[in-house]
Each structure stands twice: as C-alpha cells, then as structure tokens.
XYZ file of C-alpha atoms in Angstrom:
432
model
C 49.347 -38.333 7.342
C 48.115 -35.849 9.918
C 44.731 -36.379 11.577
C 43.672 -32.828 10.751
C 41.266 -31.792 8.017
C 40.508 -28.534 6.209
C 37.357 -27.132 4.681
C 36.269 -23.807 3.183
C 33.005 -22.736 4.816
C 30.637 -19.763 4.863
C 30.452 -18.441 8.426
C 26.739 -17.588 8.707
C 27.004 -16.834 12.426
C 27.714 -13.157 11.676
C 26.257 -11.131 8.822
C 28.359 -8.211 7.553
C 27.056 -4.709 6.870
C 26.703 -5.392 3.138
C 24.575 -8.496 3.770
C 27.345 -11.000 3.007
C 29.013 -13.537 5.285
C 32.767 -14.105 5.803
C 34.277 -17.115 4.061
C 36.674 -18.954 6.352
C 39.086 -21.845 6.378
C 38.001 -24.394 8.997
C 40.630 -26.717 10.432
C 39.510 -29.691 12.505
C 41.789 -31.720 14.764
C 40.600 -34.208 17.394
C 37.078 -32.754 17.265
C 38.398 -29.277 17.935
C 37.695 -26.695 15.233
C 39.307 -23.354 14.534
C 38.390 -20.823 11.853
C 40.781 -18.638 9.850
C 39.819 -15.630 7.714
C 40.337 -15.744 3.959
C 39.609 -12.084 3.251
C 36.579 -13.106 1.147
C 32.910 -12.523 1.938
C 29.943 -13.790 -0.102
C 26.176 -13.856 -0.075
C 24.651 -17.267 0.704
C 23.448 -17.808 -2.875
C 26.878 -16.878 -4.316
C 28.630 -19.334 -2.016
C 26.230 -22.073 -3.134
C 26.990 -21.212 -6.790
C 30.733 -21.279 -6.134
C 31.122 -25.011 -6.810
C 28.483 -25.284 -9.511
C 29.297 -26.061 -13.131
C 28.758 -22.446 -14.253
C 29.558 -20.095 -11.369
C 30.436 -17.131 -13.596
C 33.844 -15.596 -14.195
C 34.050 -13.510 -11.009
C 32.993 -16.368 -8.723
C 35.298 -18.750 -10.588
C 38.269 -16.478 -9.798
C 37.204 -16.298 -6.141
C 36.913 -20.085 -6.092
C 40.453 -20.436 -7.406
C 41.692 -18.037 -4.730
C 39.972 -20.054 -1.985
C 41.326 -23.326 -3.371
C 44.826 -21.861 -3.255
C 44.345 -20.844 0.396
C 43.193 -24.359 1.307
C 46.044 -25.975 -0.644
C 48.579 -23.888 1.282
C 46.988 -24.985 4.560
C 47.112 -28.649 3.502
C 50.798 -28.350 2.557
C 51.557 -26.857 5.968
C 49.711 -29.685 7.748
C 51.482 -32.366 5.711
C 54.903 -30.993 6.690
C 54.162 -30.889 10.438
C 55.867 -33.705 12.401
C 52.855 -33.653 14.743
C 49.851 -31.381 14.501
C 49.188 -28.521 16.878
C 47.145 -25.427 16.141
C 49.934 -23.185 17.441
C 52.582 -24.601 15.073
C 50.077 -24.748 12.196
C 49.239 -21.051 12.634
C 52.888 -20.069 12.861
C 53.780 -21.882 9.644
C 50.612 -20.822 7.850
C 51.432 -17.176 8.476
C 54.720 -17.694 6.675
C 52.481 -18.605 3.726
C 54.523 -20.904 1.546
C 58.197 -21.444 0.909
C 60.370 -19.302 3.179
C 63.057 -19.149 0.494
C 60.683 -17.811 -2.182
C 60.328 -14.052 -2.611
C 56.720 -13.767 -3.750
C 55.588 -15.872 -0.776
C 57.601 -13.582 1.499
C 55.896 -10.567 -0.076
C 52.450 -12.142 0.441
C 53.195 -12.831 4.100
C 54.444 -9.281 4.674
C 51.425 -7.754 2.914
C 49.027 -9.785 5.065
C 50.908 -8.778 8.216
C 50.886 -5.084 7.268
C 47.171 -5.069 6.512
C 46.383 -6.747 9.834
C 48.447 -4.028 11.535
C 46.387 -1.333 9.797
C 49.301 -0.161 7.635
C 47.355 -0.021 4.391
C 49.649 2.441 2.596
C 52.776 0.363 3.286
C 50.927 -2.809 2.254
C 49.981 -1.118 -1.041
C 53.635 -0.205 -1.585
C 54.700 -3.822 -1.009
C 52.002 -5.009 -3.439
C 53.220 -2.626 -6.138
C 56.808 -3.785 -5.603
C 55.775 -7.463 -5.730
C 53.728 -7.003 -8.909
C 56.549 -5.133 -10.645
C 59.110 -7.824 -9.796
C 56.647 -10.494 -10.860
C 56.276 -8.911 -14.308
C 60.039 -8.592 -14.704
C 60.780 -12.151 -13.556
C 58.200 -13.548 -15.982
C 59.406 -11.375 -18.886
C 56.194 -9.370 -19.162
C 55.983 -5.753 -20.278
C 54.385 -3.178 -17.999
C 50.631 -2.910 -18.577
C 49.335 0.595 -17.750
C 46.586 0.539 -15.098
C 45.362 4.081 -15.775
C 41.826 4.170 -17.123
C 41.064 0.565 -16.176
C 38.329 -0.423 -13.742
C 39.074 -2.161 -10.447
C 37.685 -5.393 -11.898
C 39.967 -5.152 -14.955
C 43.002 -4.473 -12.763
C 42.092 -7.413 -10.504
C 41.843 -9.665 -13.574
C 45.270 -8.507 -14.811
C 46.852 -9.187 -11.429
C 45.194 -12.588 -11.162
C 46.476 -13.592 -14.609
C 49.973 -12.395 -13.719
C 49.951 -14.330 -10.457
C 48.603 -17.458 -12.119
C 51.367 -17.444 -14.721
C 54.244 -16.570 -12.397
C 56.998 -19.016 -11.606
C 58.559 -18.934 -8.107
C 61.428 -16.520 -7.491
C 63.951 -17.953 -4.997
C 66.019 -15.511 -2.940
C 69.087 -17.158 -4.452
C 68.127 -15.931 -7.932
C 68.148 -12.260 -6.878
C 71.779 -11.348 -7.456
C 73.356 -7.921 -8.089
C 73.153 -8.695 -11.835
C 69.455 -9.531 -11.504
C 68.840 -6.191 -9.777
C 70.885 -4.251 -12.337
C 68.810 -5.847 -15.100
C 65.598 -5.054 -13.223
C 66.612 -1.396 -12.915
C 67.421 -1.217 -16.634
C 64.064 -2.869 -17.460
C 62.200 -0.365 -15.292
C 63.926 2.597 -16.950
C 63.148 1.202 -20.397
C 59.514 0.924 -19.331
C 59.535 4.646 -18.599
C 59.745 4.402 -14.810
C 62.066 6.697 -12.892
C 65.055 5.869 -10.723
C 63.000 7.086 -7.758
C 60.343 4.444 -8.508
C 63.033 1.761 -8.768
C 64.199 2.746 -5.279
C 60.664 2.712 -3.884
C 60.070 -0.808 -5.241
C 63.402 -2.289 -4.169
C 63.406 -1.101 -0.546
C 60.648 -3.595 0.421
C 62.665 -6.360 -1.268
C 65.733 -5.344 0.747
C 63.636 -5.433 3.931
C 62.460 -8.971 3.098
C 66.057 -10.078 2.569
C 66.991 -8.655 5.973
C 64.062 -10.461 7.645
C 64.867 -13.770 5.946
C 68.546 -13.531 6.922
C 67.693 -12.572 10.516
C 65.391 -15.622 10.811
C 68.044 -17.935 9.371
C 65.948 -18.819 6.292
C 68.417 -17.172 3.866
C 72.213 -17.146 4.033
C 73.980 -13.809 4.530
C 76.128 -14.711 1.514
C 73.090 -14.289 -0.752
C 72.525 -10.658 0.289
C 72.767 -8.662 -3.002
C 72.702 -5.098 -1.644
C 75.476 -2.784 -0.447
C 78.914 -1.584 -1.427
C 80.561 -3.495 -4.281
C 77.181 -5.167 -4.879
C 73.927 -3.473 -5.946
C 73.080 -0.061 -4.512
C 69.484 1.123 -4.619
C 69.224 4.422 -6.522
C 68.338 7.488 -4.489
C 65.691 9.930 -5.637
C 66.947 12.979 -7.477
C 67.410 15.980 -5.195
C 64.927 18.141 -7.076
C 64.196 21.598 -5.688
C 60.734 21.292 -4.156
C 60.507 24.366 -1.933
C 58.983 27.708 -2.861
C 60.630 31.045 -2.318
C 59.099 33.162 0.446
C 57.800 35.684 -2.083
C 55.774 32.952 -3.821
C 54.378 31.714 -0.507
C 53.256 35.287 0.239
C 51.445 35.369 -3.110
C 49.596 32.188 -2.148
C 48.648 33.813 1.185
C 47.342 36.900 -0.632
C 45.538 34.978 -3.395
C 41.759 35.475 -3.518
C 40.218 32.037 -4.225
C 37.660 31.822 -7.013
C 35.635 29.012 -5.395
C 35.079 27.448 -1.989
C 37.015 24.353 -3.119
C 39.986 26.527 -4.034
C 39.747 28.307 -0.684
C 39.636 25.079 1.328
C 42.510 23.483 -0.619
C 44.639 26.633 -0.357
C 44.001 26.800 3.392
C 44.892 23.133 3.974
C 48.128 23.680 2.043
C 48.916 26.754 4.146
C 48.027 24.867 7.350
C 50.643 22.258 6.431
C 53.213 24.977 5.746
C 52.457 26.810 9.002
C 52.402 23.656 11.138
C 55.845 22.089 10.693
C 55.049 20.702 7.238
C 52.462 18.287 8.654
C 51.259 15.911 5.914
C 47.638 15.386 4.855
C 47.242 12.081 6.703
C 48.328 13.651 9.979
C 46.136 16.712 9.338
C 43.190 14.392 8.753
C 43.843 12.542 12.026
C 44.052 15.633 14.225
C 41.356 15.842 16.904
C 40.378 18.753 19.096
C 41.892 16.874 22.053
C 45.333 17.638 20.565
C 44.604 21.357 20.296
C 44.955 24.016 22.928
C 45.161 27.792 22.744
C 48.802 27.837 21.707
C 49.845 24.460 20.252
C 48.928 21.247 18.462
C 50.689 18.061 19.591
C 50.797 14.964 17.376
C 52.852 11.894 16.476
C 53.574 11.301 12.790
C 51.583 8.367 11.409
C 54.616 7.432 9.328
C 56.716 6.688 12.421
C 54.005 5.476 14.790
C 54.563 1.789 13.995
C 58.048 1.824 12.522
C 60.106 2.857 15.550
C 60.668 0.849 18.694
C 61.696 3.899 20.621
C 59.338 6.086 22.595
C 57.184 7.883 20.072
C 58.425 11.365 19.283
C 55.731 13.957 19.848
C 55.793 17.023 17.640
C 54.634 20.215 19.310
C 53.576 22.906 16.849
C 53.154 26.506 18.026
C 49.957 27.744 16.404
C 50.204 31.021 14.528
C 47.079 33.204 14.275
C 46.793 32.288 10.572
C 46.646 28.563 11.433
C 43.981 29.185 14.093
C 41.973 31.166 11.538
C 42.064 28.185 9.147
C 40.722 25.908 11.894
C 38.009 28.466 12.573
C 36.972 28.532 8.907
C 36.976 24.801 8.157
C 36.944 22.981 11.521
C 34.185 20.511 12.355
C 31.414 21.598 14.693
C 30.550 21.007 17.464
C 33.978 21.085 19.073
C 34.411 17.954 21.221
C 37.690 16.286 22.298
C 37.353 13.229 20.036
C 36.035 15.047 16.968
C 38.369 15.292 13.995
C 39.331 18.924 13.444
C 39.044 18.816 9.659
C 36.242 17.057 7.720
C 38.375 14.431 5.990
C 37.848 11.331 8.148
C 34.919 9.983 10.131
C 34.948 7.451 12.953
C 35.015 3.661 12.488
C 36.797 3.623 9.128
C 38.896 0.630 8.128
C 42.578 1.310 7.304
C 41.761 0.906 3.598
C 38.852 3.360 3.810
C 40.991 5.857 5.720
C 43.755 5.574 3.143
C 41.264 6.164 0.301
C 39.950 9.326 1.964
C 43.427 10.690 2.632
C 44.461 9.992 -0.963
C 41.356 11.760 -2.262
C 41.957 14.773 -0.006
C 45.589 14.961 -1.159
C 44.527 14.691 -4.793
C 41.977 17.487 -4.352
C 44.435 19.837 -2.648
C 47.042 19.185 -5.335
C 44.532 19.795 -8.126
C 43.476 23.198 -6.824
C 46.997 24.230 -5.831
C 48.086 23.549 -9.408
C 45.343 25.929 -10.600
C 46.361 28.564 -8.065
C 50.055 28.268 -9.013
C 49.147 28.691 -12.693
C 47.004 31.746 -11.930
C 49.875 33.292 -9.945
C 52.517 32.466 -12.551
C 54.409 30.127 -10.208
C 56.264 27.713 -12.476
C 57.105 25.094 -9.854
C 54.917 22.075 -9.176
C 53.031 23.096 -6.011
C 51.796 20.046 -4.072
C 51.214 19.087 -0.451
C 54.822 17.841 -0.436
C 55.961 21.311 -1.483
C 54.433 22.751 1.691
C 56.596 20.485 3.884
C 59.761 21.293 1.964
C 58.955 24.995 1.936
C 58.522 24.996 5.727
C 61.981 23.507 6.264
C 63.736 25.510 3.562
C 62.318 28.902 4.543
C 63.513 28.307 8.108
C 66.941 27.276 6.834
C 67.252 30.421 4.767
C 66.265 32.435 7.819
C 69.251 31.089 9.759
C 67.349 28.557 11.904
C 69.466 25.594 13.075
C 69.135 22.205 11.405
C 68.534 20.701 14.859
C 65.406 22.808 15.353
C 64.119 22.013 11.864
C 64.795 18.301 12.394
C 62.819 18.303 15.648
C 59.949 20.220 14.020
C 59.747 17.759 11.125
C 59.828 14.760 13.473
C 62.972 13.307 11.917
C 65.022 10.756 13.809
C 68.302 12.373 12.745
C 69.648 15.590 11.265
C 71.016 13.573 8.336
C 67.459 12.900 7.211
C 66.685 16.595 7.506
C 69.577 17.509 5.225
C 67.819 15.735 2.361
C 64.798 17.961 2.920
C 66.655 21.239 3.010
C 66.492 22.843 -0.370
C 69.337 24.779 -1.974
C 69.382 28.546 -1.994
C 67.785 30.348 -4.954
C 70.009 31.104 -7.943
C 69.948 34.838 -7.312
C 71.096 34.294 -3.714
C 73.991 32.175 -4.971
C 74.861 34.840 -7.534
C 75.074 37.453 -4.803
C 77.459 35.247 -2.841
C 79.807 34.389 -5.712
C 79.804 38.003 -6.929
C 82.024 38.732 -3.926
C 84.800 36.879 -5.777
C 85.211 39.894 -8.074
C 84.250 42.658 -5.643
C 87.641 44.284 -6.001
C 88.312 47.504 -4.073
C 87.739 50.624 -6.161
C-alpha cells in the first residue's frame, strides 16, 4: 500500500467571480500536499451539504462525480510501484484504462479543454456520447428543446449505465454496424464521419504509445472506411451574390448580418470565428493578415499567415460596424470581448453564426434564392467564383489557408448547369 492519501476539499483560499470556491483533489505524500482541479466549484454551504443525508439531486450528482474522480486517483496510486507526484500526475492524466475507449475520450477531452480548444472538445464529447449509446444499445434521445440541466442528467445516466468499450472490440464489423445504426436513427453519413474521425485519432495515439497493437486498427483499405461528406453544391452564382450586394436590408440586424456575410466572401472566405478574433493591429490601409484558428494548434509547421487584400467594400463594412475607438488590441467587430474563457468565446461565435445564418435565410427567401445561404456558403462562393474566373487552384488554396491543393479541390464547386450545357452543346455544333 502506498503512503499517499487523497481527499476532496473546498479550496477557500481563492473565491471565484460567482462567489463559489474551486473543489480540488488533495494528494498528500510524506507531508507534502498537491492540489488538482476537478472542474467543480461550490459555495461553502453547498459543499457542507454535499455529504449530508439529503443533499438534493443536483448536489448528489456532483458528489458522485467527485467520488469517481477520487476513486480514479486511488486506483492510480495503488498501481504505482513507488509513489512520486510526477508519475502520479502522468498516469492520472491518462484517466483510467489505456485500452478502454471511453477513458481515452475523457483524457482527450480534458486535454483539449486545457488547451483552449473548446469546439474540438465538444466534437469529441458528441462522438463519445454517440458511441456510448450505440455500445449500450440505447436509442438516440433528441436534445432539442431540453434544458442544460435535463441534458446533463441524460448524459450522467448514460455514463452511469455504460459498460467499458475496449479498443479490441472496435472491429470493422462494429463500425459498419455503428454506421447502420446512425443512419437508422436519422443521422447523415456526414455526421457518421464527423463522429468517427476522433475515434480514429484515438486509435492512432494509442498505437503510437504502444498501448494498442497495430493489428487492432480497424480503419483503412479492406477494413472500414469512414464515409466522406456528400459533395453538395454550396456556392452561389455571381448573379446571386450581386443581388445580395444590392439588397436593401429591412432592419439593422439584417444589414449587419448581410455585411458580415459579405465580409467573409470578400476576405478569402474567412469564417466567423476568425472574423470575431480580428483586431485593428492586423489591419492596415490595404490588407488584413491573420492565421486561421482551425490550424493554429493543429499544425507543427510554421503557422501559415493569410494576407487578404482589402477591397473598398470590405473597408466600408469595417467603417459601418467596427468597434470604436480604434486601438491596436481592440476587436474590429463587436462579437468578442477581452478575458473570455474558451467556452464563452465559443458560445459567442456560435451565437453570431446562428444570427447571420438566420437573417441570410430571410434575405435569400426575399430574393428568391433557392439555395441554403449560410456563412459556409460565403467561403465556398469565394473559392468557386475565383475558379470560374480562371484563377489558379494554387492561388485559391493559398487564399483559403489550405495545406494542400487537394484540400482545395473539395471546396471548388462544379460549374452551373447552364455553363455545362453550353460546353456540351459543342458536340452537335455541326458546320452549316
């Protein structure tokens, strides 16, 4: 037995902004103590109620979560040949059995959140929860319309009733059955791909670390291949983009959403998150320079800067909606404010995207544009309009910030039907 002890404590040395205190795991070894975050914070009176006979449902669930954290720490300590904080922390971060998929997901989610990659962490959580429902034989329970508390209760019940999923159980047949289950539940092949890519990444990590044998890898040729998203035409024709330019907005909200959509189109298809993060420091009289948030942490190479020549129309949009006063560190557009957590930033970006999409749908309907016009459409329209104008794929790839032209090819939309008809009509353009 190791001479190290664990205890869940309320760290009253530092009060948080909401008046609560962080709950921490305290580990003591040879009179030395170290504290580890649990992700939970409570008021003093709630922490005192936590271990009472009737703590209430919400506190009871929190208590179970904290007990699970402490149990994991105890298991790690018991398996150590000799205790050291360094080895304890290393094994604790792996959070459970290295050959178990849900533990691997939990570890990755924690790592991503610590790195500030809230959107990717959310994607891993969705993938984990979907696989958990499938592995336990549960039907998909729609989350739409439910409160955050109701969703949290659903997830807690699912986690509580889930049996472990070893890497060895995930075979090509397992994945084929999962895909079929997802489609029967009304999910698309695109969603299947989005959920299985994190699982593939976890397999690669586990194999690279020696925790899983290469022979167990279920992906690839003659095994299971993750479905690709359908190559749906997302770009608008230039004539429709002109109609959006010429549209007279009915409200200020319509005007702002239309202008943010046009700013994306005019500025290399920049997405809403990167628009939100732009500061005046990145702006000069002729260009905006930025690095895509999507690639900032995912590439080991030198970050690729995207330099966008600013058209007069883009400068006019900044003039209409830009924050004042103009200082180097001020965000250009009023989407974000300083000192936001990654989760708060993600929520604001999602809300801004949702608002733009809502008003662009109204504008498209008013103009008789039948396509689904979203912020994503602006990026695809930027690349496709340039393609149709004879611009090289290399230039478009650089403008989009892609690592290769192959990626860009997936973005480039097909020519309109009437353009194709004009081309194939030459097959019967016999001399008179």
